[in-house]
PDB file of C-alpha atoms in Angstrom:
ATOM      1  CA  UNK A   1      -1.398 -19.065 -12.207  1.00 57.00           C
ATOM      2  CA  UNK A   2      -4.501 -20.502 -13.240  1.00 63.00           C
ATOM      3  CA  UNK A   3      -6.585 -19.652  -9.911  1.00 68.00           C
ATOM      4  CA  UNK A   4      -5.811 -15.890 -10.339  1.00 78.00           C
ATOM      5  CA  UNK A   5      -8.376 -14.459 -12.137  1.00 86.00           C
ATOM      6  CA  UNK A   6      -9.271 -10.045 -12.630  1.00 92.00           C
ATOM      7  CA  UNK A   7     -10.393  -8.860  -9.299  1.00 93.00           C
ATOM      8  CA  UNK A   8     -12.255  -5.057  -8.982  1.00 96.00           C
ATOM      9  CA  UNK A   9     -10.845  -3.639  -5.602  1.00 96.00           C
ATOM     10  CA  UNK A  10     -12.750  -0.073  -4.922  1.00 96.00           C
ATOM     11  CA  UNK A  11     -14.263   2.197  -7.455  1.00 96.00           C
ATOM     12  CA  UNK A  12     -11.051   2.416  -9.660  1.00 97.00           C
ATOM     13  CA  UNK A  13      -8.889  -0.668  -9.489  1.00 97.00           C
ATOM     14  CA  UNK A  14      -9.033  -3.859 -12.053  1.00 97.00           C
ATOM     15  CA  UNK A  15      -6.331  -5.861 -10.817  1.00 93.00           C
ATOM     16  CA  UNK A  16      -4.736  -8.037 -13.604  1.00 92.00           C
ATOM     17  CA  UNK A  17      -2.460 -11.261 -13.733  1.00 88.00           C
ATOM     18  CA  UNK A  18       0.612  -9.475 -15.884  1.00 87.00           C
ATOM     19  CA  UNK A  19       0.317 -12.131 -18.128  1.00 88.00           C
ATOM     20  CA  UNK A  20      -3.539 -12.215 -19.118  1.00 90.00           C
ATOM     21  CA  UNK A  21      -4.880  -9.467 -21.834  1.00 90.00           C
ATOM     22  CA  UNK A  22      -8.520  -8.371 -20.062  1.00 92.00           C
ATOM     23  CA  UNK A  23     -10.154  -5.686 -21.024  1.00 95.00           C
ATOM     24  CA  UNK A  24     -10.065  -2.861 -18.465  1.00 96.00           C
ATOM     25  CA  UNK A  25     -13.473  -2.109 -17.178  1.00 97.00           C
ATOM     26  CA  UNK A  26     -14.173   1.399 -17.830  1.00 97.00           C
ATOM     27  CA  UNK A  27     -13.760   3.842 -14.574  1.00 96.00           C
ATOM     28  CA  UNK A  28     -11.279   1.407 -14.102  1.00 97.00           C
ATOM     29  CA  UNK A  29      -7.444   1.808 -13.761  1.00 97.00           C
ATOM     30  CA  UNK A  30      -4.964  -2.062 -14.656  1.00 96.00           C
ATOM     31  CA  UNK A  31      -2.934  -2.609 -11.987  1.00 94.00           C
ATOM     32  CA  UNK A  32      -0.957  -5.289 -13.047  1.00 90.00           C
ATOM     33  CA  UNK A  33      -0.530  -8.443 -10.771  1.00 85.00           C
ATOM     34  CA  UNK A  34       2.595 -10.877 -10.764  1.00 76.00           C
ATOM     35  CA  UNK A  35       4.290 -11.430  -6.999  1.00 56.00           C
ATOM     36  CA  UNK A  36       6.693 -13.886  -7.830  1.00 58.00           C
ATOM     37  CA  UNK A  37       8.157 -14.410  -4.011  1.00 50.00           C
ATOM     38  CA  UNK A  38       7.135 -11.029  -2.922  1.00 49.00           C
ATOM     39  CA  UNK A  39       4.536  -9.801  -0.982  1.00 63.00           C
ATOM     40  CA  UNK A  40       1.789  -8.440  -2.825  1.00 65.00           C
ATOM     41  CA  UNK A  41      -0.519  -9.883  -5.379  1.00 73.00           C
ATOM     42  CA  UNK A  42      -3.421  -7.794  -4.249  1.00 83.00           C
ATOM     43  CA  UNK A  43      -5.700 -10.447  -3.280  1.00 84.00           C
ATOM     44  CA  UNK A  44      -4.946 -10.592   0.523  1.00 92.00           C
ATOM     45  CA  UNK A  45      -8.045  -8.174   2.355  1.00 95.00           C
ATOM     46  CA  UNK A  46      -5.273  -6.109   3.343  1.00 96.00           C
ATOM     47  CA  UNK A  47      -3.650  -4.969   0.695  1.00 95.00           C
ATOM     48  CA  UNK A  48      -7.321  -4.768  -1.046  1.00 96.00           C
ATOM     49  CA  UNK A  49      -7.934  -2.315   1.810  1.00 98.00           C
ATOM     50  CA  UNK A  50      -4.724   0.084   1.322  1.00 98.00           C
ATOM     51  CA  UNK A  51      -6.014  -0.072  -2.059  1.00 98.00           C
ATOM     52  CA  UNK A  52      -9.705   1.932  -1.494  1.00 98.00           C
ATOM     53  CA  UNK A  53      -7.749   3.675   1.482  1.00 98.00           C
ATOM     54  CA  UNK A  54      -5.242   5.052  -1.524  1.00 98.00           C
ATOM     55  CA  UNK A  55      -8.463   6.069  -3.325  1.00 98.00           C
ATOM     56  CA  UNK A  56      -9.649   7.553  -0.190  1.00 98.00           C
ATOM     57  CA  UNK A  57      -7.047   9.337   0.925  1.00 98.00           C
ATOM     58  CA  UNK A  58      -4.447  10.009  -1.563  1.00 98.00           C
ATOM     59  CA  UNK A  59      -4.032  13.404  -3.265  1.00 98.00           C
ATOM     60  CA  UNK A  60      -2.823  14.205  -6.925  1.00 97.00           C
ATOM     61  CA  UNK A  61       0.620  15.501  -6.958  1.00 98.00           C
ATOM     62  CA  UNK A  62       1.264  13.530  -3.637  1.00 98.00           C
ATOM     63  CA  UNK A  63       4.667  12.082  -2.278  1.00 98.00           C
ATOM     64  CA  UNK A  64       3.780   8.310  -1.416  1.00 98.00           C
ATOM     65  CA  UNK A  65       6.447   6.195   0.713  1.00 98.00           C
ATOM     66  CA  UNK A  66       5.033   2.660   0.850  1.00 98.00           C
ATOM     67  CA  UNK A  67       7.025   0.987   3.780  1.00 98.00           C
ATOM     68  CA  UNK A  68       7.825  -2.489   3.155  1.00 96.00           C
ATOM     69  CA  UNK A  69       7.222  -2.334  -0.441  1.00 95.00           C
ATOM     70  CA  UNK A  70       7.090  -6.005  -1.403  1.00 91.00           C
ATOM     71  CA  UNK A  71       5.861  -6.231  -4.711  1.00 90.00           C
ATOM     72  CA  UNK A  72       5.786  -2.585  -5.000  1.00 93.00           C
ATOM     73  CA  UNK A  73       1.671  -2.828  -6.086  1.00 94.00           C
ATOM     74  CA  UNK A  74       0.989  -0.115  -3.801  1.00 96.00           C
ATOM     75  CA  UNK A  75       3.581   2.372  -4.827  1.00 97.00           C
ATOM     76  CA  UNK A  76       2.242   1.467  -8.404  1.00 97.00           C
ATOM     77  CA  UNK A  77      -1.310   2.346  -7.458  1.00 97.00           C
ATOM     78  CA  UNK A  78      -0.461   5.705  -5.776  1.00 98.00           C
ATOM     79  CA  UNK A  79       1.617   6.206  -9.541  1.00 98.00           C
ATOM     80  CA  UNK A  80      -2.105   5.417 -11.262  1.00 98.00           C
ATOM     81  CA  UNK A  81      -3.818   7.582  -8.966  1.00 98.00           C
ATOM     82  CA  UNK A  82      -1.904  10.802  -9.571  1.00 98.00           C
ATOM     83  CA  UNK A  83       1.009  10.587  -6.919  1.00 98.00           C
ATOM     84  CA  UNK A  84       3.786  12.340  -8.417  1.00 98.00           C
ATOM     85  CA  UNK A  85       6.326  10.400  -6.670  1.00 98.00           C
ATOM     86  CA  UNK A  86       6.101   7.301  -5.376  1.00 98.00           C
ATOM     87  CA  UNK A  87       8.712   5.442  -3.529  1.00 98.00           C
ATOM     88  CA  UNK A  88       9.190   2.050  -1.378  1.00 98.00           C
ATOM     89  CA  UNK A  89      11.267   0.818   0.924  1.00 98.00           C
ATOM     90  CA  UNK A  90      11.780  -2.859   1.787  1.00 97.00           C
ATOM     91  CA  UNK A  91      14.544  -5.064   4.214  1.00 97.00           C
ATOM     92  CA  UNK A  92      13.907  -7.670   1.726  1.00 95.00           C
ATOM     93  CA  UNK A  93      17.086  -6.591  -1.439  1.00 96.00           C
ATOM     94  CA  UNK A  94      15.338  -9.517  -3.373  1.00 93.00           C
ATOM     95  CA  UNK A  95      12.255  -8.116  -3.330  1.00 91.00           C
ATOM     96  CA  UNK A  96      13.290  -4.572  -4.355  1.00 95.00           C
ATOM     97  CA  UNK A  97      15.206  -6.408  -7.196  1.00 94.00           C
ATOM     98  CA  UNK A  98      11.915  -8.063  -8.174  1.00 89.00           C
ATOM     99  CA  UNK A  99       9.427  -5.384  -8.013  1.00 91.00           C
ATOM    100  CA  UNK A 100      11.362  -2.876  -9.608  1.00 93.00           C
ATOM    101  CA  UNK A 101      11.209  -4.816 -12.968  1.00 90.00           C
ATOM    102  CA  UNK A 102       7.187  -4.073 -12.573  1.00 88.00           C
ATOM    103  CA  UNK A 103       6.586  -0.989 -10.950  1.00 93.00           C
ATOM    104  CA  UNK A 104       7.803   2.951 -12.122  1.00 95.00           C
ATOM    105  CA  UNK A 105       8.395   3.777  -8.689  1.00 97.00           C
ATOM    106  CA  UNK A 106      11.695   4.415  -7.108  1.00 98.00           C
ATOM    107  CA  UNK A 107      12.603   1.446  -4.815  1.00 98.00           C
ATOM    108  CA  UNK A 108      14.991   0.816  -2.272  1.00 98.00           C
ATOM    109  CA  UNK A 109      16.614  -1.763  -0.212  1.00 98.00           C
ATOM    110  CA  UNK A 110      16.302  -0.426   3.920  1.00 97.00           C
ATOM    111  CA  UNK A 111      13.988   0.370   6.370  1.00 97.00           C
ATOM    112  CA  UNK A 112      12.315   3.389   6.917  1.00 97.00           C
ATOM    113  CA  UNK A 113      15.384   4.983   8.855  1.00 97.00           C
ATOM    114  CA  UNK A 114      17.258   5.861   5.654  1.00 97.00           C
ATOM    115  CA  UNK A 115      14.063   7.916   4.771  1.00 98.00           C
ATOM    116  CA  UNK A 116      14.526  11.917   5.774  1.00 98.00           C
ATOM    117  CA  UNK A 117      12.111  13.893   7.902  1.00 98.00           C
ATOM    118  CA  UNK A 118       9.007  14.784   6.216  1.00 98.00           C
ATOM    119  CA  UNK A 119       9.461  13.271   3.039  1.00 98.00           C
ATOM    120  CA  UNK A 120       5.806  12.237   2.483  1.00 98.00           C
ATOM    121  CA  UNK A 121       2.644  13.254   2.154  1.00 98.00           C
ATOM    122  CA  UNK A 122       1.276   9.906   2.569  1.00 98.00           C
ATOM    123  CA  UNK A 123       3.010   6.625   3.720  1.00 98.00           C
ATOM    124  CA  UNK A 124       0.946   3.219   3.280  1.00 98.00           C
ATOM    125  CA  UNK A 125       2.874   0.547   5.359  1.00 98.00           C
ATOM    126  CA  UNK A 126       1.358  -2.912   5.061  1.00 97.00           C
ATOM    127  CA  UNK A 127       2.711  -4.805   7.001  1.00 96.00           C
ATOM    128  CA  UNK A 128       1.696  -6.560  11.085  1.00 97.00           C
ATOM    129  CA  UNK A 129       0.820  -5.122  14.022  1.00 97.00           C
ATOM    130  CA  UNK A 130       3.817  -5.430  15.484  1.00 98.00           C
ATOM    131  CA  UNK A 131       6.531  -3.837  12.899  1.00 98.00           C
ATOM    132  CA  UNK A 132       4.079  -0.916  12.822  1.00 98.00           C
ATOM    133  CA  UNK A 133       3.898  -0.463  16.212  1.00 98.00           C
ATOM    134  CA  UNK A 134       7.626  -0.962  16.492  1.00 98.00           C
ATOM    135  CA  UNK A 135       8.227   2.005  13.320  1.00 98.00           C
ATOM    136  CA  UNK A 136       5.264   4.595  14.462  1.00 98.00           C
ATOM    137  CA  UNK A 137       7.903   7.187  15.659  1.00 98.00           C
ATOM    138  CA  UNK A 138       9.511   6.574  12.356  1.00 98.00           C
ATOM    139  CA  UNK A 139       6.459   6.983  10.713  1.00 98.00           C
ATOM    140  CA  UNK A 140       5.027  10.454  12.445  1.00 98.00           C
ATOM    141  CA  UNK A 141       9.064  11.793  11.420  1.00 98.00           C
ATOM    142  CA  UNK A 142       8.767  11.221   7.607  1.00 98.00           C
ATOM    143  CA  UNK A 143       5.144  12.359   7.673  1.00 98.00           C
ATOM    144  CA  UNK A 144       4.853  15.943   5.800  1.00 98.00           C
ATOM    145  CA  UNK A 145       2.757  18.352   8.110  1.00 98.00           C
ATOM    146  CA  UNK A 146      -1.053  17.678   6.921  1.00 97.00           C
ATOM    147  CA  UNK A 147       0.391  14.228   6.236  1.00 98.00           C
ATOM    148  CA  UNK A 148      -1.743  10.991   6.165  1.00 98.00           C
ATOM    149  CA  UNK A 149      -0.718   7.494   7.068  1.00 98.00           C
ATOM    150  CA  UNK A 150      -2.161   4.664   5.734  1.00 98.00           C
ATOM    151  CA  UNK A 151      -1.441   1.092   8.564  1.00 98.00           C
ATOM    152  CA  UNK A 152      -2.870  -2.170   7.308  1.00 98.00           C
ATOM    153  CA  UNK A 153      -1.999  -5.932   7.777  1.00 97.00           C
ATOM    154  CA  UNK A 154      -3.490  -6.464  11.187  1.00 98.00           C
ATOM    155  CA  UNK A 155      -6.110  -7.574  12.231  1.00 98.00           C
ATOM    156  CA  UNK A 156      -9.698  -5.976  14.256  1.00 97.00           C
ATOM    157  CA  UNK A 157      -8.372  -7.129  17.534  1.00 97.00           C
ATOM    158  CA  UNK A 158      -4.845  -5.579  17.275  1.00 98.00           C
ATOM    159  CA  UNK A 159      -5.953  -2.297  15.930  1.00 98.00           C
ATOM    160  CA  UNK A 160      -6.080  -0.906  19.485  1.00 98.00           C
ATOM    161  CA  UNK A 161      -2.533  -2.174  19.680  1.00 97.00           C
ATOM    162  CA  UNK A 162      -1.703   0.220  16.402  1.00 98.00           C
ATOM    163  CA  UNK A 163      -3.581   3.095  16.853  1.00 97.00           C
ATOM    164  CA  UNK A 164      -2.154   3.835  20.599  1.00 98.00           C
ATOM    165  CA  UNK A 165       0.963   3.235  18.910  1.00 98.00           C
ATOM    166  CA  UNK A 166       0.928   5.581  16.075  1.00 98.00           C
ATOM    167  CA  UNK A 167      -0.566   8.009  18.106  1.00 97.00           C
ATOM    168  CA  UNK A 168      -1.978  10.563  15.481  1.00 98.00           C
ATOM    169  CA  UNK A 169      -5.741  11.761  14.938  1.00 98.00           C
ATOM    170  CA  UNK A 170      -7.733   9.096  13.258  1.00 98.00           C
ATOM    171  CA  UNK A 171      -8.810   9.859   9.695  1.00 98.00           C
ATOM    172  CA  UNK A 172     -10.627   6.745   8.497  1.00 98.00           C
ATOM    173  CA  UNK A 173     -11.056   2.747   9.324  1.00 98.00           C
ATOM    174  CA  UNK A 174     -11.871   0.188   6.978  1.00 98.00           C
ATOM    175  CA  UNK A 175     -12.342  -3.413   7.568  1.00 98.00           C
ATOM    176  CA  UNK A 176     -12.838  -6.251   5.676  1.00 97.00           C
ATOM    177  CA  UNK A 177     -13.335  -9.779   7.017  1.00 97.00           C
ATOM    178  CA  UNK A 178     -11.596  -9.380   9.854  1.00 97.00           C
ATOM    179  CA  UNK A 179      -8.806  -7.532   8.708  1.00 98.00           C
ATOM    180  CA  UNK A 180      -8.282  -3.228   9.242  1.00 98.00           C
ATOM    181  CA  UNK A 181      -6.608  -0.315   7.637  1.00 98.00           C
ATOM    182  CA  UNK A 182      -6.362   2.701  10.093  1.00 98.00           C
ATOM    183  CA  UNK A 183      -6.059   5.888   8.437  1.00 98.00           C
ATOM    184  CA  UNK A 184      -4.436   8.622  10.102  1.00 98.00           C
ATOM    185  CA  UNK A 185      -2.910  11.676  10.283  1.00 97.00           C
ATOM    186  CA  UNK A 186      -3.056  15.853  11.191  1.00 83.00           C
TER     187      UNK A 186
END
């Protein structure tokens, strides 16, 4: 606990240990911090890339699905940035159980097959290479028409890998030390 100290991600994000009192930069929004075993404390490059891409890409009055939730900091963050619903999904019922004591989005335990046809406006999934790859059909069928997906968790050399997969126009890539986010959509 000691080693995690504020971090800016973006233009708009101060990420925040839960338990520390900083003062909020101003322009900035708290996004409070605290994993426990989930995924997600915001320091990994990829979830600090979903991040800007959220800034990027998501819309105010939005429907976000965030696909493998974790800690459910990225369904938060779409909440901060004007989303006006914001759901996750995760395999993991311990981790649902966990982030939904931190986050005001509506969680779930299951995949992305329990989700119904064009449900979202935007879907961030970060996750591998390989589970997105394995999910893009999923992912094109809950996309809203106009819809944006936001892929992260992989790295430069397996983007080729995601983006034949997911097989929709590319929007946007950002990369950071190594790692991608692939931003796509009609």
């Amino acid at each position: 606990r000691q080693g995690w100290q504020p971090l800016e991600v973006g233009r708009r994000f101060f990420l925040v240990p839960a338990w520390r009192d900083d003062s909020v930069p101003a322009g900035r929004l708290r996004l409070a911090i605290d994993s426990g075993t989930a995924c997600g404390t915001g320091y990994h490059e990829a979830t600090q890339l979903c991040l800007e891409a959220l800034e990027r890409w998501l819309r105010p009055g939005d429907t976000l699905l965030d696909v493998g939730t974790g800690s459910g900091i990225l369904a938060e963050a779409a909440l901060l940035l004007g989303a006006s619903r914001s759901i996750g999904c995760d395999i993991d019922p311990e981790a649902v159980l966990y982030a939904r004591q931190r986050t005001r989005a509506s969680l779930f335990a299951g995949s992305l097959r329990a989700v119904r046809d064009a449900a979202a406006d935007t879907l961030v999934a970060n996750i591998n290479q390989v589970t997105i790859a394995a999910i893009a059909a999923g992912i094109r069928r809950v996309l809203k028409p106009g819809g944006r997906a936001i892929l992260s968790g992989f790295r430069a050399g397996e983007l080729a890998v995601v983006d034949r997969a997911i097989s929709l126009p590319r929007l946007d890539l950002l990369e950071l030390q190594g790692w991608c986010c692939l931003v796509c959509g009609e």
